[in-house]
Amino acid sequence: METGAGPDRTDGKPPAAGPFLDGIPRQPGAATPERGGGGDGRSGSGREQVRPPASRSPRGPAVPERRARPARTAAPGSLPRPWRLFPTPTGTPFTFWYLAVLVVTSLVTEYADPTVVHALHQGFSTDVAHLASARVPVLVGSALWIAGGVASPYVLGLVLVLTALERRIGGRRTAAVFLLGHVLATLATEVPVGLAVLAGELPGSSLHRLDHGISFGVAASVGALAGLLPWWSRLPLLLAFGWMLLDDLMAFTDPMTNWGHLIALGIGVATWPWARRWRHAAAREAVAPPAPPPASPAKAAV
């Protein structure tokens, strides 16, 4: 017997599609209609095709998707690492090798003939006479000697301050801060001496005043480092170091050098905007992926 819905099935098998019970998902024989063709939800061929699940691989069962693990970061309460206070040849190359050069020159000062040592110090002195004739060599060479020897407190300051600064902004930027304070503070103290000699306020011997050492660069580095520290450690550092410089100035033993220390500290403080940008740039460089190696000519030809 035929009806309007089509011929009866005599094989006893239920139809492949429908009728289905409402509200019961994933019934046997249910098919997912492909959208397209007509507006009744069927494909253009008039048949309903079953789509394989998106997560099932054609060669085997579905494999659960793995989520990327977040990068591990140091816990806020992690233990301090005191060895990072000291320079290393790979972590802080500028501070390490600069300190090695200072050790060599300190040994020369300690064990060489005093006449030779005096000639070296005088030859690299940043006095007015040398600045007028060989400005660049003496500005660089004067930073290779430690005034007062290895017992100077500025040696410990150089080790700790430059190491901490280089770990935050990198070696080249640390060298730039050090040289900026060394050069500008030297010029700020020696140029007035030359003008005073021209005006007759100082004798001509002041043009050959012995001037060398690392203290101006260290003072500028202290000022720059303070801008990268939290406020609870920034203020004590500036107050303690500034009070030490003021105490030396009030002692009036070497006022020109003491004024140079205060000027160098101010130069370091003035670099705070750049130092903070350099710290962010150094952090981005540290997490940047390494550049891929260049392809060999044979692979490029293929």
mmCIF file of C-alpha atoms in Angstrom:
data_model
loop_
_atom_site.group_PDB
_atom_site.id
_atom_site.type_symbol
_atom_site.label_atom_id
_atom_site.label_comp_id
_atom_site.label_asym_id
_atom_site.label_seq_id
_atom_site.Cartn_x
_atom_site.Cartn_y
_atom_site.Cartn_z
ATOM 1 C CA MET A 1 0.000 0.000 0.000
ATOM 2 C CA GLU A 2 1.363 3.448 -0.874
ATOM 3 C CA THR A 3 0.850 6.711 0.934
ATOM 4 C CA GLY A 4 1.686 10.280 0.115
ATOM 5 C CA ALA A 5 4.935 9.995 2.059
ATOM 6 C CA GLY A 6 6.349 7.253 -0.232
ATOM 7 C CA PRO A 7 6.455 3.434 -0.533
ATOM 8 C CA ASP A 8 6.343 1.187 2.518
ATOM 9 C CA ARG A 9 9.574 -0.470 3.598
ATOM 10 C CA THR A 10 9.320 -4.236 3.785
ATOM 11 C CA ASP A 11 12.833 -4.988 5.076
ATOM 12 C CA GLY A 12 11.860 -4.155 8.669
ATOM 13 C CA LYS A 13 14.643 -1.599 9.088
ATOM 14 C CA PRO A 14 13.831 1.824 10.441
ATOM 15 C CA PRO A 15 14.372 4.728 8.102
ATOM 16 C CA ALA A 16 17.792 6.367 8.186
ATOM 17 C CA ALA A 17 16.425 9.775 9.022
ATOM 18 C CA GLY A 18 13.396 10.464 11.228
ATOM 19 C CA PRO A 19 10.960 10.581 12.573
ATOM 20 C CA PHE A 20 12.731 11.591 15.825
ATOM 21 C CA LEU A 21 11.564 12.403 19.285
ATOM 22 C CA ASP A 22 11.716 16.013 20.296
ATOM 23 C CA GLY A 23 14.093 16.950 23.116
ATOM 24 C CA ILE A 24 16.255 13.798 22.920
ATOM 25 C CA PRO A 25 19.724 14.588 21.485
ATOM 26 C CA ARG A 26 21.950 12.287 19.378
ATOM 27 C CA GLN A 27 19.347 9.652 18.447
ATOM 28 C CA PRO A 28 20.510 6.667 16.414
ATOM 29 C CA GLY A 29 20.503 7.376 12.733
ATOM 30 C CA ALA A 30 20.377 11.146 13.202
ATOM 31 C CA ALA A 31 22.240 13.116 10.611
ATOM 32 C CA THR A 32 23.595 16.628 10.625
ATOM 33 C CA PRO A 33 22.177 18.500 7.686
ATOM 34 C CA GLU A 34 24.550 20.506 5.556
ATOM 35 C CA ARG A 35 23.540 24.074 5.123
ATOM 36 C CA GLY A 36 23.314 25.376 1.636
ATOM 37 C CA GLY A 37 21.196 24.871 -1.417
ATOM 38 C CA GLY A 38 17.560 25.408 -0.462
ATOM 39 C CA GLY A 39 16.067 27.166 2.505
ATOM 40 C CA ASP A 40 14.829 23.899 4.142
ATOM 41 C CA GLY A 41 18.291 23.161 5.621
ATOM 42 C CA ARG A 42 19.137 20.458 3.029
ATOM 43 C CA SER A 43 22.002 20.463 0.586
ATOM 44 C CA GLY A 44 21.586 21.075 -3.080
ATOM 45 C CA SER A 45 21.626 17.338 -3.802
ATOM 46 C CA GLY A 46 18.564 16.767 -1.652
ATOM 47 C CA ARG A 47 20.357 14.379 0.690
ATOM 48 C CA GLU A 48 21.466 14.861 4.235
ATOM 49 C CA GLN A 49 25.118 14.042 4.760
ATOM 50 C CA VAL A 50 26.714 13.150 8.050
ATOM 51 C CA ARG A 51 29.774 15.215 8.920
ATOM 52 C CA PRO A 52 32.533 13.550 10.927
ATOM 53 C CA PRO A 53 33.277 15.183 14.256
ATOM 54 C CA ALA A 54 35.868 17.947 13.927
ATOM 55 C CA SER A 55 38.003 16.512 16.704
ATOM 56 C CA ARG A 56 38.213 12.986 15.232
ATOM 57 C CA SER A 57 41.320 12.215 13.220
ATOM 58 C CA PRO A 58 40.848 10.231 9.990
ATOM 59 C CA ARG A 59 43.515 7.760 11.126
ATOM 60 C CA GLY A 60 42.464 7.146 14.694
ATOM 61 C CA PRO A 61 40.475 8.287 17.688
ATOM 62 C CA ALA A 62 40.216 11.905 18.658
ATOM 63 C CA VAL A 63 43.214 13.274 20.541
ATOM 64 C CA PRO A 64 42.503 15.847 23.237
ATOM 65 C CA GLU A 65 43.982 19.249 22.462
ATOM 66 C CA ARG A 66 46.919 20.231 24.651
ATOM 67 C CA ARG A 67 46.990 23.670 26.095
ATOM 68 C CA ALA A 68 50.220 25.639 26.200
ATOM 69 C CA ARG A 69 51.654 25.881 29.674
ATOM 70 C CA PRO A 70 52.318 29.384 30.949
ATOM 71 C CA ALA A 71 55.931 30.388 31.419
ATOM 72 C CA ARG A 72 57.270 29.878 34.886
ATOM 73 C CA THR A 73 58.023 33.054 36.790
ATOM 74 C CA ALA A 74 59.795 33.557 40.052
ATOM 75 C CA ALA A 75 57.536 33.522 43.040
ATOM 76 C CA PRO A 76 57.226 36.824 44.905
ATOM 77 C CA GLY A 77 58.626 35.231 48.051
ATOM 78 C CA SER A 78 61.545 33.477 46.356
ATOM 79 C CA LEU A 79 64.883 33.465 48.155
ATOM 80 C CA PRO A 80 67.403 36.212 47.274
ATOM 81 C CA ARG A 81 70.453 35.327 45.225
ATOM 82 C CA PRO A 82 73.416 37.154 46.788
ATOM 83 C CA TRP A 83 75.851 36.059 44.081
ATOM 84 C CA ARG A 84 74.060 38.395 41.650
ATOM 85 C CA LEU A 85 75.504 41.319 43.597
ATOM 86 C CA PHE A 86 78.905 40.660 42.024
ATOM 87 C CA PRO A 87 79.923 40.921 38.375
ATOM 88 C CA THR A 88 80.408 37.946 36.083
ATOM 89 C CA PRO A 89 81.985 37.821 32.603
ATOM 90 C CA THR A 90 78.715 36.704 30.971
ATOM 91 C CA GLY A 91 76.057 38.413 33.096
ATOM 92 C CA THR A 92 77.757 41.811 33.495
ATOM 93 C CA PRO A 93 80.665 41.911 31.025
ATOM 94 C CA PHE A 94 81.254 45.672 31.170
ATOM 95 C CA THR A 95 81.569 45.778 34.966
ATOM 96 C CA PHE A 96 83.621 42.575 35.108
ATOM 97 C CA TRP A 97 86.241 43.536 32.532
ATOM 98 C CA TYR A 98 86.398 47.166 33.639
ATOM 99 C CA LEU A 99 87.073 45.939 37.168
ATOM 100 C CA ALA A 100 89.783 43.632 35.818
ATOM 101 C CA VAL A 101 91.513 46.605 34.156
ATOM 102 C CA LEU A 102 91.314 48.571 37.409
ATOM 103 C CA VAL A 103 92.903 45.670 39.285
ATOM 104 C CA VAL A 104 95.823 45.710 36.835
ATOM 105 C CA THR A 105 96.358 49.469 37.122
ATOM 106 C CA SER A 106 96.073 49.221 40.918
ATOM 107 C CA LEU A 107 98.829 46.585 40.933
ATOM 108 C CA VAL A 108 100.973 48.889 38.808
ATOM 109 C CA THR A 109 100.365 51.735 41.257
ATOM 110 C CA GLU A 110 101.254 49.490 44.199
ATOM 111 C CA TYR A 111 104.392 47.781 42.920
ATOM 112 C CA ALA A 112 105.855 49.934 40.124
ATOM 113 C CA ASP A 113 108.511 52.563 40.638
ATOM 114 C CA PRO A 114 106.979 55.701 42.216
ATOM 115 C CA THR A 115 108.521 57.907 39.523
ATOM 116 C CA VAL A 116 106.882 55.832 36.790
ATOM 117 C CA VAL A 117 103.559 55.839 38.620
ATOM 118 C CA HIS A 118 103.636 59.625 39.015
ATOM 119 C CA ALA A 119 104.443 60.054 35.325
ATOM 120 C CA LEU A 120 101.500 57.810 34.359
ATOM 121 C CA HIS A 121 99.107 59.639 36.654
ATOM 122 C CA GLN A 122 100.273 63.013 35.386
ATOM 123 C CA GLY A 123 100.030 61.885 31.767
ATOM 124 C CA PHE A 124 96.406 60.771 32.180
ATOM 125 C CA SER A 125 95.350 63.648 34.406
ATOM 126 C CA THR A 126 92.271 65.593 33.307
ATOM 127 C CA ASP A 127 93.747 68.968 34.200
ATOM 128 C CA VAL A 128 93.112 72.082 32.149
ATOM 129 C CA ALA A 129 96.353 71.807 30.206
ATOM 130 C CA HIS A 130 95.657 68.244 29.059
ATOM 131 C CA LEU A 131 91.990 68.959 28.313
ATOM 132 C CA ALA A 132 93.078 71.786 26.018
ATOM 133 C CA SER A 133 95.540 69.605 24.072
ATOM 134 C CA ALA A 134 94.369 65.962 24.242
ATOM 135 C CA ARG A 135 90.804 65.992 25.507
ATOM 136 C CA VAL A 136 89.567 62.521 24.532
ATOM 137 C CA PRO A 137 92.625 60.429 25.539
ATOM 138 C CA VAL A 138 92.877 61.933 29.021
ATOM 139 C CA LEU A 139 89.119 61.742 29.654
ATOM 140 C CA VAL A 140 89.208 58.020 28.903
ATOM 141 C CA GLY A 141 92.601 57.304 30.463
ATOM 142 C CA SER A 142 91.867 59.092 33.738
ATOM 143 C CA ALA A 143 89.016 56.617 34.399
ATOM 144 C CA LEU A 144 91.504 53.715 34.404
ATOM 145 C CA TRP A 145 93.122 54.704 37.705
ATOM 146 C CA ILE A 146 91.730 54.635 41.231
ATOM 147 C CA ALA A 147 92.518 57.690 43.323
ATOM 148 C CA GLY A 148 93.340 56.404 46.783
ATOM 149 C CA GLY A 149 94.003 52.824 45.681
ATOM 150 C CA VAL A 150 91.865 49.750 46.206
ATOM 151 C CA ALA A 151 91.089 50.878 49.757
ATOM 152 C CA SER A 152 88.914 53.685 48.413
ATOM 153 C CA PRO A 153 85.202 53.271 49.245
ATOM 154 C CA TYR A 154 84.415 54.027 45.619
ATOM 155 C CA VAL A 155 85.846 50.622 44.650
ATOM 156 C CA LEU A 156 83.113 48.819 46.594
ATOM 157 C CA GLY A 157 80.591 51.263 45.157
ATOM 158 C CA LEU A 158 81.789 50.487 41.640
ATOM 159 C CA VAL A 159 81.419 46.727 42.154
ATOM 160 C CA LEU A 160 77.942 46.822 43.690
ATOM 161 C CA VAL A 161 76.416 49.797 41.877
ATOM 162 C CA LEU A 162 77.647 49.057 38.367
ATOM 163 C CA THR A 163 76.695 45.388 38.709
ATOM 164 C CA ALA A 164 73.158 46.261 39.805
ATOM 165 C CA LEU A 165 72.818 48.908 37.098
ATOM 166 C CA GLU A 166 74.130 46.662 34.328
ATOM 167 C CA ARG A 167 71.767 43.843 35.272
ATOM 168 C CA ARG A 168 68.886 46.280 34.785
ATOM 169 C CA ILE A 169 69.810 48.294 31.683
ATOM 170 C CA GLY A 170 72.644 46.376 29.997
ATOM 171 C CA GLY A 171 76.370 46.893 29.578
ATOM 172 C CA ARG A 172 76.474 49.550 26.845
ATOM 173 C CA ARG A 173 73.940 51.759 28.616
ATOM 174 C CA THR A 174 75.766 51.371 31.926
ATOM 175 C CA ALA A 175 79.003 52.434 30.261
ATOM 176 C CA ALA A 176 77.174 55.436 28.789
ATOM 177 C CA VAL A 177 75.904 56.534 32.226
ATOM 178 C CA PHE A 178 79.348 56.095 33.780
ATOM 179 C CA LEU A 179 81.137 58.043 31.042
ATOM 180 C CA LEU A 180 78.471 60.750 31.018
ATOM 181 C CA GLY A 181 78.982 61.456 34.717
ATOM 182 C CA HIS A 182 82.760 61.171 34.443
ATOM 183 C CA VAL A 183 83.081 63.522 31.480
ATOM 184 C CA LEU A 184 80.481 66.156 32.380
ATOM 185 C CA ALA A 185 81.507 66.404 36.041
ATOM 186 C CA THR A 186 85.162 66.704 35.003
ATOM 187 C CA LEU A 187 84.409 69.516 32.569
ATOM 188 C CA ALA A 188 82.134 71.232 35.113
ATOM 189 C CA THR A 189 84.998 71.398 37.621
ATOM 190 C CA GLU A 190 87.999 72.007 35.352
ATOM 191 C CA VAL A 191 86.555 74.687 33.066
ATOM 192 C CA PRO A 192 85.985 77.116 35.980
ATOM 193 C CA VAL A 193 89.620 76.554 36.997
ATOM 194 C CA GLY A 194 90.818 77.593 33.566
ATOM 195 C CA LEU A 195 88.581 80.664 33.601
ATOM 196 C CA ALA A 196 89.833 81.596 37.076
ATOM 197 C CA VAL A 197 93.446 81.350 35.875
ATOM 198 C CA LEU A 198 92.664 83.605 32.919
ATOM 199 C CA ALA A 199 91.011 86.097 35.267
ATOM 200 C CA GLY A 200 94.032 86.091 37.590
ATOM 201 C CA GLU A 201 92.137 84.543 40.502
ATOM 202 C CA LEU A 202 94.268 81.368 40.544
ATOM 203 C CA PRO A 203 97.968 80.819 39.820
ATOM 204 C CA GLY A 204 99.146 79.203 36.599
ATOM 205 C CA SER A 205 100.104 76.012 38.452
ATOM 206 C CA SER A 206 96.387 75.222 38.781
ATOM 207 C CA LEU A 207 96.373 74.347 35.082
ATOM 208 C CA HIS A 208 98.419 71.224 35.905
ATOM 209 C CA ARG A 209 96.462 70.047 38.913
ATOM 210 C CA LEU A 210 96.480 66.230 39.219
ATOM 211 C CA ASP A 211 92.984 64.872 38.567
ATOM 212 C CA HIS A 212 92.084 61.249 37.847
ATOM 213 C CA GLY A 213 89.892 58.485 39.243
ATOM 214 C CA ILE A 214 86.553 56.688 39.007
ATOM 215 C CA SER A 215 84.577 58.613 41.627
ATOM 216 C CA PHE A 216 82.620 60.860 39.226
ATOM 217 C CA GLY A 217 81.414 57.890 37.186
ATOM 218 C CA VAL A 218 80.448 55.947 40.307
ATOM 219 C CA ALA A 219 78.500 58.916 41.699
ATOM 220 C CA ALA A 220 76.548 59.248 38.431
ATOM 221 C CA SER A 221 75.835 55.509 38.432
ATOM 222 C CA VAL A 222 74.481 55.723 41.990
ATOM 223 C CA GLY A 223 72.107 58.488 40.911
ATOM 224 C CA ALA A 224 70.913 56.522 37.877
ATOM 225 C CA LEU A 225 70.451 53.298 39.859
ATOM 226 C CA ALA A 226 68.318 55.077 42.469
ATOM 227 C CA GLY A 227 65.725 55.849 39.796
ATOM 228 C CA LEU A 228 65.279 52.127 39.066
ATOM 229 C CA LEU A 229 64.707 51.095 42.682
ATOM 230 C CA PRO A 230 61.425 51.161 44.632
ATOM 231 C CA TRP A 231 60.850 54.255 46.735
ATOM 232 C CA TRP A 232 61.564 52.490 50.047
ATOM 233 C CA SER A 233 65.154 51.784 48.942
ATOM 234 C CA ARG A 234 65.612 54.788 46.623
ATOM 235 C CA LEU A 235 65.278 57.407 49.343
ATOM 236 C CA PRO A 236 67.714 55.792 51.831
ATOM 237 C CA LEU A 237 70.299 55.340 49.063
ATOM 238 C CA LEU A 238 70.096 58.973 47.943
ATOM 239 C CA LEU A 239 70.065 60.313 51.509
ATOM 240 C CA ALA A 240 73.011 58.196 52.664
ATOM 241 C CA PHE A 241 75.174 58.864 49.621
ATOM 242 C CA GLY A 242 74.230 62.532 49.425
ATOM 243 C CA TRP A 243 75.020 63.051 53.110
ATOM 244 C CA MET A 244 78.438 61.452 52.625
ATOM 245 C CA LEU A 245 79.198 63.850 49.766
ATOM 246 C CA LEU A 246 78.012 66.859 51.742
ATOM 247 C CA ASP A 247 80.128 65.804 54.703
ATOM 248 C CA ASP A 248 83.209 65.666 52.459
ATOM 249 C CA LEU A 249 82.373 69.093 51.054
ATOM 250 C CA MET A 250 81.999 70.627 54.514
ATOM 251 C CA ALA A 251 85.402 69.192 55.490
ATOM 252 C CA PHE A 252 86.833 71.458 52.732
ATOM 253 C CA THR A 253 89.817 69.220 52.031
ATOM 254 C CA ASP A 254 89.314 69.109 48.245
ATOM 255 C CA PRO A 255 86.328 71.323 47.431
ATOM 256 C CA MET A 256 86.633 71.097 43.646
ATOM 257 C CA THR A 257 86.497 67.293 43.670
ATOM 258 C CA ASN A 258 83.709 67.287 46.263
ATOM 259 C CA TRP A 259 81.618 69.620 44.112
ATOM 260 C CA GLY A 260 82.298 67.295 41.194
ATOM 261 C CA HIS A 261 80.828 64.373 43.159
ATOM 262 C CA LEU A 262 77.617 66.301 43.838
ATOM 263 C CA ILE A 263 77.397 67.371 40.189
ATOM 264 C CA ALA A 264 77.901 63.770 39.038
ATOM 265 C CA LEU A 265 75.157 62.560 41.398
ATOM 266 C CA GLY A 266 72.810 65.182 39.939
ATOM 267 C CA ILE A 267 73.712 64.031 36.415
ATOM 268 C CA GLY A 268 72.788 60.467 37.356
ATOM 269 C CA VAL A 269 69.442 61.597 38.785
ATOM 270 C CA ALA A 270 68.790 63.530 35.568
ATOM 271 C CA THR A 271 69.085 60.278 33.577
ATOM 272 C CA TRP A 272 66.063 58.681 35.292
ATOM 273 C CA PRO A 273 63.698 59.011 32.282
ATOM 274 C CA TRP A 274 66.229 57.385 29.963
ATOM 275 C CA ALA A 275 67.272 54.756 32.521
ATOM 276 C CA ARG A 276 63.670 53.620 32.943
ATOM 277 C CA ARG A 277 63.182 53.356 29.183
ATOM 278 C CA TRP A 278 66.444 51.430 28.930
ATOM 279 C CA ARG A 279 65.281 49.014 31.629
ATOM 280 C CA HIS A 280 62.113 48.206 29.637
ATOM 281 C CA ALA A 281 64.170 47.861 26.453
ATOM 282 C CA ALA A 282 66.617 45.504 28.188
ATOM 283 C CA ALA A 283 63.705 43.406 29.489
ATOM 284 C CA ARG A 284 62.264 43.103 25.968
ATOM 285 C CA GLU A 285 65.666 42.116 24.594
ATOM 286 C CA ALA A 286 66.013 39.441 27.283
ATOM 287 C CA VAL A 287 62.724 37.709 26.362
ATOM 288 C CA ALA A 288 62.984 38.164 22.579
ATOM 289 C CA PRO A 289 63.387 34.835 20.694
ATOM 290 C CA PRO A 290 66.763 34.286 19.040
ATOM 291 C CA ALA A 291 67.006 35.022 15.343
ATOM 292 C CA PRO A 292 66.744 31.913 13.109
ATOM 293 C CA PRO A 293 70.020 30.830 11.506
ATOM 294 C CA PRO A 294 70.434 31.814 7.849
ATOM 295 C CA ALA A 295 69.530 29.135 5.326
ATOM 296 C CA SER A 296 72.412 27.389 3.577
ATOM 297 C CA PRO A 297 72.888 28.063 -0.165
ATOM 298 C CA ALA A 298 71.979 24.452 -1.026
ATOM 299 C CA LYS A 299 68.639 24.633 0.787
ATOM 300 C CA ALA A 300 67.915 28.061 -0.686
ATOM 301 C CA ALA A 301 68.455 26.700 -4.181
ATOM 302 C CA VAL A 302 66.016 23.860 -3.580
#
